[in-house]
Amino acid sequence: MQKIWGKRVLLPDGWAQDTEININQMGQIDSIVTDTSPSGLEFDTLLPAPMNLHSHCFQRAMTGLSETSTHQSNDFWSWREFMYKFLNAISPENFEAICAFAQMEMLEAGYGGLTEFHYVHNDLAGNRYNDRSEMSQRVINASCLSGIGLTLLPVLYEHGGISGSPLISGQDRFGLNFEEYYNLVDQLNSSTKNFSDVKVGVAAHSLRAVKAESLIELEKQFAGYPIHIHVAEQVKEVQEIEQNWGRTPIEWLIENTNLNHDWCLIHCTQMSDMEATELAKSGAVIALCPITEANLGDGIFNGKTWLEAGGRFGIGTDSNVSISLFGELKMLEYSQRLKQKSRLAMKTGIDLSIGRELFDWILEGGAMSSGRKCGLIKESYWADILALDLTSMHYSHLKDDEKLNYIIFSESRNVINSVFSAGRHVVNNGQHCRRKDIESAYKKALKQISKIL
Ligand SMILES: [Zn+2]
């Protein structure tokens, strides 16, 4: 039994003092004792470590490169062109090295688990690997190395555009037909059955990349799985769906699928207030990726309407252009303030600080949409725990909830001491336990990629 102790610990019913957490061999929380003297590893502040709800790990290695362009005007679609070109330089070995590096940075940023939206299935020429799970296995291998808890979402991607156009260069690494996809999920379920905290979910890339009947079949065949999809990210995407399918993407999903809490809709940055109100009734969660959405010029989510309608959300690092848990929360709240011309824009109650409310939202949304038993420091939950050092003078006069405000809006130092993912103590003194090896493989991958690009 592993013991960790915190001077202050965020439990489901609020802050507790001098609290011991006992973690069993499996990595689950076995028992919690409050108001007790220090024992085991001692920390200042312990919080549940949130789930990163949406990511494409390989895009971590595009950072810097994708900010240069020969186009006159640049937008999401020109960024996407570069991403396709970039993929033509990524071997399975390099893909795995990049994934491990991104996952390591996620842990160092305070995330306890990752929901990876994984759509790179085929080889560099766009042909199927003999083992269809080759690239999925690379994500799993990386998670074994980084120690991050994983929900893997293999993604269905059938065609190049809304009209059913063929996959173009770059996209051909994504394509699988429904039968191949079904078999891939089946294979991944078998290969991960002995991994206690690797979970398999399902995903469709977007309405523009799959057939309507395939999406309906996906929901039917994999009932009860987490099911994710990119939705209403870009104006052009919404217009295309509306012109071809007679409904906006969100309207179409509401009318044609059984949206519920298993569904996670990613982005929704182009959603009307009316759609937000209707969508919230379904129980579906929205995955917001504020830093990437700003980087790609996606637009700003209508947070006020979503929260007023009772909607839930989590956050993801998406393109991994900057992997920062507290940075995502700052970007989210500030973009909402700019949109609404108000302060404390995502605040719904009067009891808690905005920092605490944002943190609670992402814990709940992340747990719901990943299918991972996390988000609470509670018996039988995975010990996904974030240990912070808040002993500097800046925190001395603040109440516990106010400390979260300071971390999100004002902290410039790294206050993350440790991160545990299912009890694995993967980050200690702010650094990942395998940083040297993971970094060295990543450097090698970058060198090889730069020769090809
Ligand atoms: Zn995405």
Short mmCIF file of C-alpha atoms and ligand atoms in Angstrom, two decimals:
data_model
loop_
_atom_site.label_atom_id
_atom_site.label_comp_id
_atom_site.label_asym_id
_atom_site.label_seq_id
_atom_site.Cartn_x
_atom_site.Cartn_y
_atom_site.Cartn_z
CA MET A 1 0.00 0.00 0.00
CA GLN A 2 1.34 3.42 -1.01
CA LYS A 3 0.66 6.36 1.33
CA ILE A 4 0.57 10.02 0.41
CA TRP A 5 -0.33 12.85 2.73
CA GLY A 6 -1.44 16.42 2.06
CA LYS A 7 -1.66 19.47 4.30
CA ARG A 8 -4.78 20.37 2.30
CA VAL A 9 -6.63 18.01 -0.02
CA LEU A 10 -9.60 18.63 -2.31
CA LEU A 11 -12.11 15.86 -1.50
CA PRO A 12 -15.60 15.49 -3.08
CA ASP A 13 -17.23 17.54 -0.30
CA GLY A 14 -14.56 20.22 -0.15
CA TRP A 15 -11.14 20.93 1.31
CA ALA A 16 -9.82 18.68 4.06
CA GLN A 17 -6.75 19.25 6.22
CA ASP A 18 -3.92 16.88 7.13
CA THR A 19 -5.22 14.03 5.00
CA GLU A 20 -3.71 10.63 4.28
CA ILE A 21 -4.56 8.79 1.05
CA ASN A 22 -3.85 5.07 0.82
CA ILE A 23 -3.41 3.65 -2.68
CA ASN A 24 -3.64 -0.07 -3.40
CA GLN A 25 -1.43 -2.18 -5.71
CA MET A 26 -3.82 -1.61 -8.63
CA GLY A 27 -3.45 2.17 -8.34
CA GLN A 28 -6.89 2.80 -6.88
CA ILE A 29 -7.64 4.83 -3.78
CA ASP A 30 -8.21 2.37 -0.96
CA SER A 31 -8.92 4.68 1.97
CA ILE A 32 -8.76 8.32 3.05
CA VAL A 33 -8.09 9.52 6.59
CA THR A 34 -8.52 13.21 7.44
CA ASP A 35 -7.01 15.17 10.36
CA THR A 36 -4.12 12.80 10.84
CA SER A 37 -0.39 13.29 11.29
CA PRO A 38 1.96 13.09 8.27
CA SER A 39 2.93 9.66 6.92
CA GLY A 40 4.29 8.43 3.58
CA LEU A 41 5.08 11.04 0.92
CA GLU A 42 4.18 14.51 2.22
CA PHE A 43 2.80 17.30 0.05
CA ASP A 44 1.40 20.78 0.52
CA THR A 45 -1.77 20.61 -1.64
CA LEU A 46 -3.39 17.61 -3.35
CA LEU A 47 -6.06 17.81 -6.06
CA PRO A 48 -7.58 15.25 -8.41
CA ALA A 49 -5.49 15.33 -11.62
CA PRO A 50 -7.86 16.09 -14.53
CA MET A 51 -8.24 14.14 -17.75
CA ASN A 52 -6.96 15.65 -20.99
CA LEU A 53 -10.13 15.09 -23.00
CA HIS A 54 -8.91 15.64 -26.56
CA SER A 55 -5.51 15.32 -28.20
CA HIS A 56 -3.65 14.33 -31.34
CA CYS A 57 -0.25 13.63 -29.80
CA PHE A 58 1.69 13.56 -33.08
CA GLN A 59 0.90 17.24 -33.72
CA ARG A 60 3.22 18.15 -30.82
CA ALA A 61 6.14 17.92 -33.25
CA MET A 62 4.51 20.42 -35.65
CA THR A 63 4.82 23.27 -33.17
CA GLY A 64 6.83 26.17 -34.56
CA LEU A 65 6.70 24.75 -38.09
CA SER A 66 3.00 25.43 -38.52
CA GLU A 67 3.36 29.15 -37.74
CA THR A 68 5.23 29.78 -41.01
CA SER A 69 3.45 29.81 -44.36
CA THR A 70 3.80 30.92 -47.97
CA HIS A 71 0.03 31.46 -48.28
CA GLN A 72 -1.32 35.01 -48.60
CA SER A 73 -4.03 34.31 -46.08
CA ASN A 74 -3.90 31.64 -43.43
CA ASP A 75 -6.61 29.80 -41.59
CA PHE A 76 -7.57 26.39 -40.23
CA TRP A 77 -7.63 24.90 -43.74
CA SER A 78 -4.10 26.02 -44.64
CA TRP A 79 -2.92 24.67 -41.27
CA ARG A 80 -4.60 21.38 -42.15
CA GLU A 81 -2.72 21.26 -45.47
CA PHE A 82 0.55 21.50 -43.56
CA MET A 83 -0.56 18.81 -41.14
CA TYR A 84 -1.17 16.41 -44.05
CA LYS A 85 2.28 17.17 -45.47
CA PHE A 86 3.82 16.67 -42.04
CA LEU A 87 2.20 13.25 -41.70
CA ASN A 88 4.01 12.10 -44.82
CA ALA A 89 7.23 12.32 -42.79
CA ILE A 90 6.14 10.33 -39.72
CA SER A 91 7.19 6.70 -39.43
CA PRO A 92 5.56 4.48 -36.77
CA GLU A 93 8.75 4.65 -34.65
CA ASN A 94 8.82 8.44 -34.77
CA PHE A 95 5.08 8.59 -34.15
CA GLU A 96 5.58 6.60 -30.94
CA ALA A 97 8.48 8.82 -29.81
CA ILE A 98 6.41 11.99 -30.35
CA CYS A 99 3.42 10.48 -28.53
CA ALA A 100 5.56 9.57 -25.51
CA PHE A 101 7.05 13.07 -25.42
CA ALA A 102 3.64 14.78 -25.62
CA GLN A 103 2.22 12.47 -22.95
CA MET A 104 5.19 13.19 -20.69
CA GLU A 105 4.55 16.93 -21.06
CA MET A 106 0.86 16.40 -20.30
CA LEU A 107 1.78 14.68 -17.04
CA GLU A 108 4.27 17.41 -16.19
CA ALA A 109 1.49 19.94 -16.85
CA GLY A 110 -0.76 18.23 -14.29
CA TYR A 111 -3.03 15.98 -16.34
CA GLY A 112 -3.57 12.52 -14.85
CA GLY A 113 -4.90 10.83 -17.99
CA LEU A 114 -5.32 11.25 -21.73
CA THR A 115 -8.17 10.64 -24.17
CA GLU A 116 -6.36 10.30 -27.49
CA PHE A 117 -8.39 10.91 -30.66
CA HIS A 118 -6.35 8.69 -32.93
CA TYR A 119 -6.90 8.76 -36.69
CA VAL A 120 -3.53 7.81 -38.22
CA HIS A 121 -4.09 4.16 -39.15
CA ASN A 122 -2.27 3.53 -42.46
CA ASP A 123 1.33 3.57 -43.71
CA LEU A 124 3.11 6.50 -45.37
CA ALA A 125 1.78 5.50 -48.79
CA GLY A 126 -1.75 5.23 -47.44
CA ASN A 127 -1.79 1.42 -47.53
CA ARG A 128 -3.12 -0.76 -44.72
CA TYR A 129 -0.54 -2.24 -42.35
CA ASN A 130 -0.66 -6.04 -42.12
CA ASP A 131 -1.48 -5.44 -38.48
CA ARG A 132 -4.26 -2.84 -38.69
CA SER A 133 -3.58 -1.84 -35.10
CA GLU A 134 0.09 -0.93 -35.82
CA MET A 135 -0.34 2.81 -35.20
CA SER A 136 -2.87 2.42 -32.36
CA GLN A 137 -0.38 0.13 -30.68
CA ARG A 138 2.20 2.92 -30.94
CA VAL A 139 -0.04 5.18 -28.84
CA ILE A 140 -0.43 2.39 -26.28
CA ASN A 141 3.33 1.70 -26.24
CA ALA A 142 3.94 5.40 -25.63
CA SER A 143 1.47 5.38 -22.73
CA CYS A 144 3.31 2.41 -21.19
CA LEU A 145 6.50 4.47 -21.32
CA SER A 146 5.01 7.74 -20.11
CA GLY A 147 2.74 6.05 -17.55
CA ILE A 148 -0.27 8.17 -18.49
CA GLY A 149 -3.73 6.62 -18.00
CA LEU A 150 -5.18 6.19 -21.48
CA THR A 151 -8.57 6.18 -23.14
CA LEU A 152 -7.80 5.40 -26.77
CA LEU A 153 -10.34 6.47 -29.36
CA PRO A 154 -9.58 4.91 -32.75
CA VAL A 155 -11.25 7.23 -35.26
CA LEU A 156 -13.45 6.33 -38.22
CA TYR A 157 -12.49 8.39 -41.29
CA GLU A 158 -14.11 7.23 -44.53
CA HIS A 159 -13.80 9.97 -47.14
CA GLY A 160 -12.08 13.24 -47.97
CA GLY A 161 -15.03 15.62 -47.81
CA ILE A 162 -18.75 16.01 -47.37
CA SER A 163 -19.56 14.93 -50.92
CA GLY A 164 -17.83 11.59 -50.37
CA SER A 165 -14.72 12.68 -52.28
CA PRO A 166 -11.71 10.36 -52.16
CA LEU A 167 -9.05 10.78 -49.50
CA ILE A 168 -6.24 13.08 -50.63
CA SER A 169 -2.54 12.72 -49.84
CA GLY A 170 -2.11 12.82 -46.07
CA GLN A 171 -5.74 11.89 -45.46
CA ASP A 172 -5.04 8.47 -46.94
CA ARG A 173 -3.25 7.59 -43.71
CA PHE A 174 -6.63 7.89 -41.93
CA GLY A 175 -8.98 5.88 -44.14
CA LEU A 176 -10.70 2.69 -42.98
CA ASN A 177 -14.05 1.32 -44.06
CA PHE A 178 -16.60 0.48 -41.40
CA GLU A 179 -15.81 -3.22 -41.34
CA GLU A 180 -12.07 -2.57 -40.96
CA TYR A 181 -12.84 -0.07 -38.22
CA TYR A 182 -15.09 -2.52 -36.37
CA ASN A 183 -12.33 -5.14 -36.48
CA LEU A 184 -9.76 -2.62 -35.24
CA VAL A 185 -11.85 -1.79 -32.16
CA ASP A 186 -12.34 -5.50 -31.57
CA GLN A 187 -8.60 -6.12 -31.83
CA LEU A 188 -7.79 -3.24 -29.47
CA ASN A 189 -10.28 -4.51 -26.92
CA SER A 190 -8.44 -7.85 -26.93
CA SER A 191 -4.92 -6.41 -26.87
CA THR A 192 -5.68 -4.05 -23.96
CA LYS A 193 -7.67 -6.42 -21.78
CA ASN A 194 -4.72 -6.97 -19.45
CA PHE A 195 -3.99 -3.24 -19.07
CA SER A 196 -5.91 -2.16 -16.00
CA ASP A 197 -6.28 1.51 -16.89
CA VAL A 198 -6.23 1.53 -20.69
CA LYS A 199 -9.74 1.91 -22.05
CA VAL A 200 -10.99 1.79 -25.64
CA GLY A 201 -13.70 4.16 -26.86
CA VAL A 202 -14.88 5.06 -30.37
CA ALA A 203 -14.93 8.18 -32.53
CA ALA A 204 -15.95 9.54 -35.89
CA HIS A 205 -13.64 12.25 -37.18
CA SER A 206 -16.41 14.67 -38.18
CA LEU A 207 -19.63 14.71 -40.16
CA ARG A 208 -17.65 15.70 -43.24
CA ALA A 209 -15.43 12.57 -43.02
CA VAL A 210 -18.00 9.80 -42.44
CA LYS A 211 -21.22 8.59 -44.02
CA ALA A 212 -24.40 9.36 -42.09
CA GLU A 213 -25.30 5.67 -41.97
CA SER A 214 -21.84 4.80 -40.62
CA LEU A 215 -22.19 7.22 -37.73
CA ILE A 216 -25.57 5.76 -36.84
CA GLU A 217 -24.10 2.25 -37.06
CA LEU A 218 -21.13 3.29 -34.90
CA GLU A 219 -23.47 4.46 -32.17
CA LYS A 220 -25.50 1.25 -32.43
CA GLN A 221 -22.60 -1.22 -32.52
CA PHE A 222 -20.68 0.42 -29.69
CA ALA A 223 -23.45 1.42 -27.30
CA GLY A 224 -22.07 2.32 -23.88
CA TYR A 225 -18.61 3.26 -25.22
CA PRO A 226 -17.40 6.86 -24.97
CA ILE A 227 -18.15 8.25 -28.46
CA HIS A 228 -16.40 11.42 -29.64
CA ILE A 229 -16.66 13.60 -32.75
CA HIS A 230 -15.30 16.99 -33.93
CA VAL A 231 -18.32 19.27 -34.42
CA ALA A 232 -18.98 22.86 -35.49
CA GLU A 233 -15.38 23.99 -35.28
CA GLN A 234 -15.27 26.09 -38.46
CA VAL A 235 -17.80 28.26 -40.35
CA LYS A 236 -17.06 26.50 -43.66
CA GLU A 237 -17.69 23.09 -42.09
CA VAL A 238 -21.08 24.18 -40.72
CA GLN A 239 -22.08 25.66 -44.11
CA GLU A 240 -21.04 22.51 -46.00
CA ILE A 241 -23.05 20.22 -43.75
CA GLU A 242 -26.06 22.52 -43.88
CA GLN A 243 -25.94 22.69 -47.69
CA ASN A 244 -25.54 18.93 -48.13
CA TRP A 245 -27.46 17.44 -45.23
CA GLY A 246 -30.08 20.17 -44.77
CA ARG A 247 -29.16 20.74 -41.13
CA THR A 248 -26.27 22.27 -39.20
CA PRO A 249 -23.96 19.63 -37.69
CA ILE A 250 -25.45 20.06 -34.21
CA GLU A 251 -29.04 20.04 -35.48
CA TRP A 252 -28.27 16.89 -37.47
CA LEU A 253 -26.78 15.10 -34.45
CA ILE A 254 -29.73 16.08 -32.24
CA GLU A 255 -32.24 14.81 -34.80
CA ASN A 256 -30.47 11.65 -35.96
CA THR A 257 -28.53 10.20 -33.03
CA ASN A 258 -29.32 9.40 -29.42
CA LEU A 259 -27.02 11.97 -27.87
CA ASN A 260 -26.43 11.30 -24.18
CA HIS A 261 -23.66 11.48 -21.58
CA ASP A 262 -21.54 8.94 -23.54
CA TRP A 263 -21.19 11.49 -26.34
CA CYS A 264 -18.44 14.08 -26.40
CA LEU A 265 -18.65 16.85 -29.00
CA ILE A 266 -15.33 18.52 -29.61
CA HIS A 267 -15.06 22.32 -30.10
CA CYS A 268 -18.62 23.58 -30.87
CA THR A 269 -17.05 26.99 -31.44
CA GLN A 270 -19.62 27.64 -34.21
CA MET A 271 -22.79 26.84 -32.27
CA SER A 272 -25.85 29.09 -32.00
CA ASP A 273 -27.44 29.85 -28.63
CA MET A 274 -30.50 27.86 -29.65
CA GLU A 275 -28.34 24.85 -30.53
CA ALA A 276 -26.49 25.16 -27.23
CA THR A 277 -29.74 25.12 -25.27
CA GLU A 278 -31.05 22.06 -27.13
CA LEU A 279 -27.74 20.21 -27.03
CA ALA A 280 -27.32 20.72 -23.27
CA LYS A 281 -30.61 18.86 -22.69
CA SER A 282 -29.08 15.71 -24.21
CA GLY A 283 -26.43 15.33 -21.49
CA ALA A 284 -23.60 15.28 -24.07
CA VAL A 285 -20.32 16.83 -22.91
CA ILE A 286 -18.37 19.41 -24.94
CA ALA A 287 -14.58 19.13 -25.10
CA LEU A 288 -13.11 22.62 -25.36
CA CYS A 289 -9.52 23.11 -26.47
CA PRO A 290 -9.09 26.85 -25.83
CA ILE A 291 -5.39 27.20 -26.72
CA THR A 292 -5.70 25.26 -29.98
CA GLU A 293 -8.98 26.98 -30.86
CA ALA A 294 -7.21 30.33 -30.46
CA ASN A 295 -4.18 29.10 -32.40
CA LEU A 296 -6.34 27.90 -35.31
CA GLY A 297 -8.70 30.87 -35.27
CA ASP A 298 -11.72 28.62 -34.67
CA GLY A 299 -13.86 31.15 -32.83
CA ILE A 300 -15.16 31.41 -29.28
CA PHE A 301 -17.57 28.95 -27.75
CA ASN A 302 -20.79 30.43 -26.32
CA GLY A 303 -20.01 29.45 -22.76
CA LYS A 304 -22.64 31.57 -21.02
CA THR A 305 -25.59 29.97 -22.83
CA TRP A 306 -24.09 26.50 -22.47
CA LEU A 307 -23.69 26.80 -18.71
CA GLU A 308 -27.09 28.48 -18.23
CA ALA A 309 -28.64 25.53 -20.07
CA GLY A 310 -26.94 23.09 -17.68
CA GLY A 311 -24.27 21.91 -20.15
CA ARG A 312 -21.02 20.24 -19.07
CA PHE A 313 -17.53 20.54 -20.49
CA GLY A 314 -13.99 19.23 -20.19
CA ILE A 315 -10.77 20.49 -21.76
CA GLY A 316 -8.24 19.05 -24.15
CA THR A 317 -4.87 20.02 -25.56
CA ASP A 318 -5.86 19.06 -29.15
CA SER A 319 -2.94 20.15 -31.40
CA ASN A 320 -0.58 20.28 -28.41
CA VAL A 321 0.83 23.60 -29.62
CA SER A 322 1.21 24.43 -25.92
CA ILE A 323 0.63 21.82 -23.24
CA SER A 324 -0.55 23.71 -20.18
CA LEU A 325 -3.43 22.64 -17.95
CA PHE A 326 -3.74 25.99 -16.17
CA GLY A 327 -2.99 27.85 -19.42
CA GLU A 328 -6.08 26.23 -21.02
CA LEU A 329 -8.25 27.44 -18.15
CA LYS A 330 -6.82 30.96 -18.39
CA MET A 331 -7.41 31.06 -22.16
CA LEU A 332 -10.95 29.75 -21.71
CA GLU A 333 -11.97 32.30 -19.10
CA TYR A 334 -10.22 35.25 -20.78
CA SER A 335 -11.73 34.47 -24.20
CA GLN A 336 -15.17 34.35 -22.56
CA ARG A 337 -14.53 37.70 -20.84
CA LEU A 338 -13.56 39.26 -24.16
CA LYS A 339 -16.62 37.78 -25.87
CA GLN A 340 -19.06 38.77 -23.12
CA LYS A 341 -17.32 42.02 -22.11
CA SER A 342 -17.63 40.96 -18.49
CA ARG A 343 -15.55 39.41 -15.70
CA LEU A 344 -15.82 35.95 -14.09
CA ALA A 345 -17.57 34.96 -17.30
CA MET A 346 -17.78 31.20 -16.69
CA LYS A 347 -18.93 31.53 -13.09
CA THR A 348 -22.31 30.01 -12.30
CA GLY A 349 -22.60 30.02 -8.51
CA ILE A 350 -21.84 32.41 -5.69
CA ASP A 351 -20.04 30.11 -3.27
CA LEU A 352 -16.88 29.14 -5.14
CA SER A 353 -14.08 31.09 -6.79
CA ILE A 354 -13.91 31.11 -10.61
CA GLY A 355 -10.69 29.08 -10.41
CA ARG A 356 -12.39 26.41 -8.33
CA GLU A 357 -15.47 26.33 -10.58
CA LEU A 358 -13.40 25.91 -13.74
CA PHE A 359 -11.38 23.16 -12.10
CA ASP A 360 -14.52 21.32 -10.93
CA TRP A 361 -16.04 21.51 -14.42
CA ILE A 362 -13.07 19.93 -16.13
CA LEU A 363 -12.75 17.19 -13.52
CA GLU A 364 -16.36 16.17 -14.04
CA GLY A 365 -16.44 16.57 -17.84
CA GLY A 366 -13.12 14.77 -18.26
CA ALA A 367 -14.21 11.80 -16.19
CA MET A 368 -17.64 11.50 -17.86
CA SER A 369 -16.38 11.55 -21.42
CA SER A 370 -13.33 9.37 -21.02
CA GLY A 371 -15.08 6.51 -19.25
CA ARG A 372 -12.25 6.60 -16.70
CA LYS A 373 -13.10 6.41 -13.01
CA CYS A 374 -11.27 9.60 -12.10
CA GLY A 375 -11.87 13.24 -11.22
CA LEU A 376 -12.41 12.68 -7.50
CA ILE A 377 -10.14 11.78 -4.60
CA LYS A 378 -12.46 9.07 -3.37
CA GLU A 379 -12.30 5.38 -2.43
CA SER A 380 -12.23 3.00 -5.45
CA TYR A 381 -11.32 5.80 -7.91
CA TRP A 382 -8.01 5.73 -9.80
CA ALA A 383 -5.35 7.57 -7.85
CA ASP A 384 -4.93 10.34 -10.45
CA ILE A 385 -3.55 12.99 -8.13
CA LEU A 386 -1.84 16.34 -8.64
CA ALA A 387 0.47 17.60 -5.86
CA LEU A 388 1.16 21.34 -5.77
CA ASP A 389 3.62 23.38 -3.76
CA LEU A 390 1.69 26.49 -2.74
CA THR A 391 3.96 27.58 0.09
CA SER A 392 5.18 30.83 -1.48
CA MET A 393 4.11 34.18 0.04
CA HIS A 394 1.62 34.72 -2.81
CA TYR A 395 -0.68 32.09 -1.35
CA SER A 396 -0.26 32.94 2.33
CA HIS A 397 -3.29 35.28 2.52
CA LEU A 398 -5.57 33.36 0.14
CA LYS A 399 -8.37 30.95 0.96
CA ASP A 400 -8.02 27.46 -0.58
CA ASP A 401 -10.36 28.18 -3.54
CA GLU A 402 -8.68 31.54 -4.16
CA LYS A 403 -5.35 29.77 -4.53
CA LEU A 404 -6.71 28.18 -7.71
CA ASN A 405 -7.45 31.70 -9.05
CA TYR A 406 -3.83 32.65 -8.46
CA ILE A 407 -2.46 29.52 -10.17
CA ILE A 408 -4.64 30.06 -13.25
CA PHE A 409 -4.32 33.82 -13.72
CA SER A 410 -1.11 34.91 -12.02
CA GLU A 411 1.38 32.10 -11.41
CA SER A 412 4.55 32.29 -13.48
CA ARG A 413 6.51 29.51 -11.76
CA ASN A 414 5.93 25.79 -11.93
CA VAL A 415 4.06 24.90 -8.74
CA ILE A 416 3.51 21.28 -9.80
CA ASN A 417 5.53 19.04 -7.54
CA SER A 418 4.17 15.58 -8.35
CA VAL A 419 1.64 13.80 -10.53
CA PHE A 420 0.27 10.32 -9.94
CA SER A 421 -1.59 8.47 -12.68
CA ALA A 422 -3.40 5.40 -11.29
CA GLY A 423 -0.95 5.56 -8.40
CA ARG A 424 2.14 5.68 -10.66
CA HIS A 425 4.36 8.48 -9.36
CA VAL A 426 5.38 9.67 -12.82
CA VAL A 427 6.25 13.30 -12.08
CA ASN A 428 8.43 14.19 -9.10
CA ASN A 429 9.86 17.63 -8.30
CA GLY A 430 8.22 18.90 -11.48
CA GLN A 431 9.98 16.44 -13.77
CA HIS A 432 8.90 13.19 -15.40
CA CYS A 433 10.75 10.13 -14.10
CA ARG A 434 11.72 9.03 -17.65
CA ARG A 435 12.34 12.48 -19.13
CA LYS A 436 15.90 11.73 -20.24
CA ASP A 437 15.03 8.63 -22.31
CA ILE A 438 11.81 10.06 -23.73
CA GLU A 439 13.54 13.31 -24.66
CA SER A 440 16.40 11.51 -26.37
CA ALA A 441 14.02 9.43 -28.57
CA TYR A 442 12.07 12.60 -29.39
CA LYS A 443 15.23 14.47 -30.43
CA LYS A 444 16.13 11.60 -32.75
CA ALA A 445 12.64 11.65 -34.26
CA LEU A 446 12.78 15.43 -34.86
CA LYS A 447 16.11 15.04 -36.63
CA GLN A 448 14.75 12.36 -38.96
CA ILE A 449 11.56 14.33 -39.66
CA SER A 450 13.48 17.51 -40.50
CA LYS A 451 15.45 15.62 -43.17
CA ILE A 452 12.21 14.62 -44.91
CA LEU A 453 10.18 17.84 -44.60
ZN ZN B 1 -9.01 17.52 -32.72
#
